[in-house]
mmCIF file of C-alpha atoms in Angstrom:
data_model
loop_
_atom_site.group_PDB
_atom_site.id
_atom_site.type_symbol
_atom_site.label_atom_id
_atom_site.label_comp_id
_atom_site.label_asym_id
_atom_site.label_seq_id
_atom_site.Cartn_x
_atom_site.Cartn_y
_atom_site.Cartn_z
ATOM 1 C CA MET J 1 -19.608 -12.765 -3.590
ATOM 2 C CA ASP J 2 -19.463 -15.815 -5.828
ATOM 3 C CA ARG J 3 -18.108 -18.867 -4.009
ATOM 4 C CA ARG J 4 -15.234 -19.184 -6.475
ATOM 5 C CA ALA J 5 -14.146 -15.603 -5.863
ATOM 6 C CA LYS J 6 -11.362 -14.892 -3.384
ATOM 7 C CA ILE J 7 -10.498 -11.995 -1.112
ATOM 8 C CA ASN J 8 -6.961 -12.332 0.265
ATOM 9 C CA HIS J 9 -5.949 -11.439 3.813
ATOM 10 C CA ASP J 10 -5.866 -7.846 5.068
ATOM 11 C CA VAL J 11 -8.292 -6.475 2.460
ATOM 12 C CA ILE J 12 -10.473 -3.639 3.767
ATOM 13 C CA LEU J 13 -14.096 -3.424 2.593
ATOM 14 C CA GLN J 14 -15.634 -0.165 3.784
ATOM 15 C CA GLY J 15 -18.643 2.080 3.341
ATOM 16 C CA SER J 16 -22.390 1.607 3.316
ATOM 17 C CA GLY J 17 -22.762 0.746 -0.395
ATOM 18 C CA LYS J 18 -22.875 -2.450 -2.422
ATOM 19 C CA ILE J 19 -19.729 -4.421 -3.278
ATOM 20 C CA VAL J 20 -20.060 -7.272 -5.790
ATOM 21 C CA LEU J 21 -17.191 -9.646 -6.620
ATOM 22 C CA GLY J 22 -17.817 -11.891 -9.636
ATOM 23 C CA GLU J 23 -17.023 -15.502 -10.323
ATOM 24 C CA ASN J 24 -13.359 -16.526 -10.336
ATOM 25 C CA SER J 25 -12.179 -12.996 -9.421
ATOM 26 C CA PHE J 26 -9.821 -12.072 -6.613
ATOM 27 C CA ILE J 27 -8.659 -9.085 -4.595
ATOM 28 C CA GLY J 28 -5.040 -9.035 -3.455
ATOM 29 C CA SER J 29 -3.853 -8.396 0.090
ATOM 30 C CA PHE J 30 -3.758 -4.858 1.509
ATOM 31 C CA SER J 31 -6.279 -3.530 -1.030
ATOM 32 C CA VAL J 32 -9.133 -1.207 -0.040
ATOM 33 C CA ILE J 33 -12.579 -1.264 -1.638
ATOM 34 C CA GLY J 34 -14.671 1.712 -0.505
ATOM 35 C CA ALA J 35 -18.314 1.756 -1.592
ATOM 36 C CA ASN J 36 -20.870 4.271 -0.435
ATOM 37 C CA GLU J 37 -22.894 3.670 -3.620
ATOM 38 C CA SER J 38 -21.549 0.625 -5.501
ATOM 39 C CA VAL J 39 -18.435 -1.130 -6.725
ATOM 40 C CA VAL J 40 -19.220 -4.010 -9.088
ATOM 41 C CA ILE J 41 -16.384 -6.308 -10.157
ATOM 42 C CA GLY J 42 -17.052 -8.800 -12.967
ATOM 43 C CA LYS J 43 -15.837 -12.339 -13.669
ATOM 44 C CA ASN J 44 -12.189 -13.398 -13.988
ATOM 45 C CA VAL J 45 -10.849 -10.090 -12.647
ATOM 46 C CA MET J 46 -7.380 -9.959 -11.093
ATOM 47 C CA ILE J 47 -6.840 -7.169 -8.575
ATOM 48 C CA ALA J 48 -3.256 -7.118 -7.305
ATOM 49 C CA GLN J 49 -2.053 -6.143 -3.832
ATOM 50 C CA GLY J 50 -2.351 -2.617 -2.483
ATOM 51 C CA VAL J 51 -5.057 -1.448 -4.898
ATOM 52 C CA SER J 52 -7.499 1.312 -3.878
ATOM 53 C CA ILE J 53 -10.974 1.339 -5.444
ATOM 54 C CA ARG J 54 -13.282 4.048 -4.049
ATOM 55 C CA ASP J 55 -16.606 5.341 -5.353
ATOM 56 C CA THR J 56 -16.538 8.425 -3.096
ATOM 57 C CA ASP J 57 -14.862 11.836 -2.866
ATOM 58 C CA HIS J 58 -15.182 14.525 -0.225
ATOM 59 C CA ASN J 59 -16.760 17.869 -1.081
ATOM 60 C CA PHE J 60 -14.471 20.889 -0.609
ATOM 61 C CA ASP J 61 -16.061 23.880 -2.379
ATOM 62 C CA ASP J 62 -17.079 25.939 0.685
ATOM 63 C CA LEU J 63 -13.984 27.785 1.960
ATOM 64 C CA HIS J 64 -15.865 28.860 5.105
ATOM 65 C CA LYS J 65 -16.619 25.323 6.258
ATOM 66 C CA PRO J 66 -14.206 22.535 7.232
ATOM 67 C CA MET J 67 -13.898 19.967 4.445
ATOM 68 C CA LEU J 68 -14.698 17.300 7.018
ATOM 69 C CA ASN J 69 -18.201 18.803 7.355
ATOM 70 C CA GLN J 70 -18.971 19.275 3.646
ATOM 71 C CA GLY J 71 -20.211 15.776 2.913
ATOM 72 C CA ILE J 72 -19.355 13.405 0.104
ATOM 73 C CA LYS J 73 -20.197 12.756 -3.526
ATOM 74 C CA THR J 74 -20.431 9.251 -4.942
ATOM 75 C CA LYS J 75 -20.599 7.667 -8.359
ATOM 76 C CA PRO J 76 -20.588 3.896 -9.018
ATOM 77 C CA ILE J 77 -17.547 1.992 -10.262
ATOM 78 C CA LEU J 78 -17.921 -0.888 -12.742
ATOM 79 C CA ILE J 79 -15.069 -3.249 -13.533
ATOM 80 C CA LYS J 80 -16.149 -5.598 -16.309
ATOM 81 C CA ASP J 81 -14.961 -9.175 -16.991
ATOM 82 C CA ASN J 82 -11.377 -10.287 -17.678
ATOM 83 C CA VAL J 83 -9.604 -7.205 -16.279
ATOM 84 C CA TRP J 84 -6.170 -7.077 -14.627
ATOM 85 C CA ILE J 85 -5.461 -4.244 -12.191
ATOM 86 C CA GLY J 86 -1.781 -3.991 -11.233
ATOM 87 C CA TYR J 87 -0.165 -3.409 -7.867
ATOM 88 C CA GLY J 88 -0.906 -0.126 -6.128
ATOM 89 C CA ALA J 89 -3.346 1.172 -8.743
ATOM 90 C CA VAL J 90 -6.056 3.658 -7.733
ATOM 91 C CA ILE J 91 -9.529 3.572 -9.298
ATOM 92 C CA THR J 92 -11.617 6.702 -8.619
ATOM 93 C CA LYS J 93 -15.368 7.294 -8.500
ATOM 94 C CA GLY J 94 -17.479 6.963 -11.623
ATOM 95 C CA VAL J 95 -14.976 4.905 -13.613
ATOM 96 C CA THR J 96 -15.879 1.950 -15.839
ATOM 97 C CA ILE J 97 -13.057 -0.397 -16.809
ATOM 98 C CA HIS J 98 -14.192 -2.356 -19.853
ATOM 99 C CA SER J 99 -13.534 -6.042 -20.573
ATOM 100 C CA GLY J 100 -10.028 -7.154 -21.390
ATOM 101 C CA ALA J 101 -8.365 -3.996 -20.061
ATOM 102 C CA ILE J 102 -5.117 -3.895 -18.083
ATOM 103 C CA VAL J 103 -4.312 -1.173 -15.547
ATOM 104 C CA ALA J 104 -0.555 -0.815 -14.956
ATOM 105 C CA ALA J 105 0.950 -0.839 -11.480
ATOM 106 C CA ASN J 106 0.584 2.465 -9.588
ATOM 107 C CA ALA J 107 -1.715 3.995 -12.238
ATOM 108 C CA VAL J 108 -4.399 6.448 -11.120
ATOM 109 C CA VAL J 109 -7.532 5.839 -13.179
ATOM 110 C CA THR J 110 -9.819 8.899 -13.342
ATOM 111 C CA LYS J 111 -11.601 8.161 -16.649
ATOM 112 C CA ASP J 112 -13.206 5.131 -18.279
ATOM 113 C CA VAL J 113 -10.834 2.532 -19.724
ATOM 114 C CA PRO J 114 -11.854 1.207 -23.173
ATOM 115 C CA LYS J 115 -12.143 -2.494 -23.976
ATOM 116 C CA ASN J 116 -8.850 -4.348 -24.508
ATOM 117 C CA THR J 117 -6.552 -1.424 -23.717
ATOM 118 C CA ILE J 118 -3.577 -1.049 -21.404
ATOM 119 C CA VAL J 119 -3.460 2.137 -19.337
ATOM 120 C CA GLY J 120 -0.794 3.519 -17.026
ATOM 121 C CA GLY J 121 0.481 6.689 -15.425
ATOM 122 C CA VAL J 122 -0.856 9.495 -13.244
ATOM 123 C CA PRO J 123 -3.456 10.180 -14.430
ATOM 124 C CA ALA J 124 -3.785 6.961 -16.426
ATOM 125 C CA LYS J 125 -3.584 7.248 -20.206
ATOM 126 C CA ILE J 126 -3.817 4.642 -22.948
ATOM 127 C CA LEU J 127 -0.405 3.054 -23.501
ATOM 128 C CA LYS J 128 -1.374 0.336 -25.945
ATOM 129 C CA ARG J 129 -4.331 -1.494 -27.409
ATOM 130 C CA ARG J 130 -4.439 -5.258 -27.080
ATOM 131 C CA GLU J 131 -4.915 -7.129 -30.368
ATOM 132 C CA GLU J 132 -8.153 -9.044 -30.834
#
């Protein structure tokens, strides 16, 4: 973690993977970052309160075995520079959020977010493109 980065109180960092928080970025209170592979957060990123960012899902394909015993699958998450993630948003495994993007409050991001776009909804969809 860069010394100018900030993690507010009551943030949970969990898992056995790598978590990187870039320069001048912050994670709001009551957020959860779960990394069993990697979650990399760039510079000047604002992550609001109550956000969930997890690079892992549970396997569930075998109907004859408890889901608890089926293991996990992981895929890294990359959040590039100058991104704003709103309150209560969920970022799922394998997602890249490109520079200048905004994720609306309570959005569930299951696919990559293009540069300079605003996404929202469940699942998140492009709402608007920011002007350059």
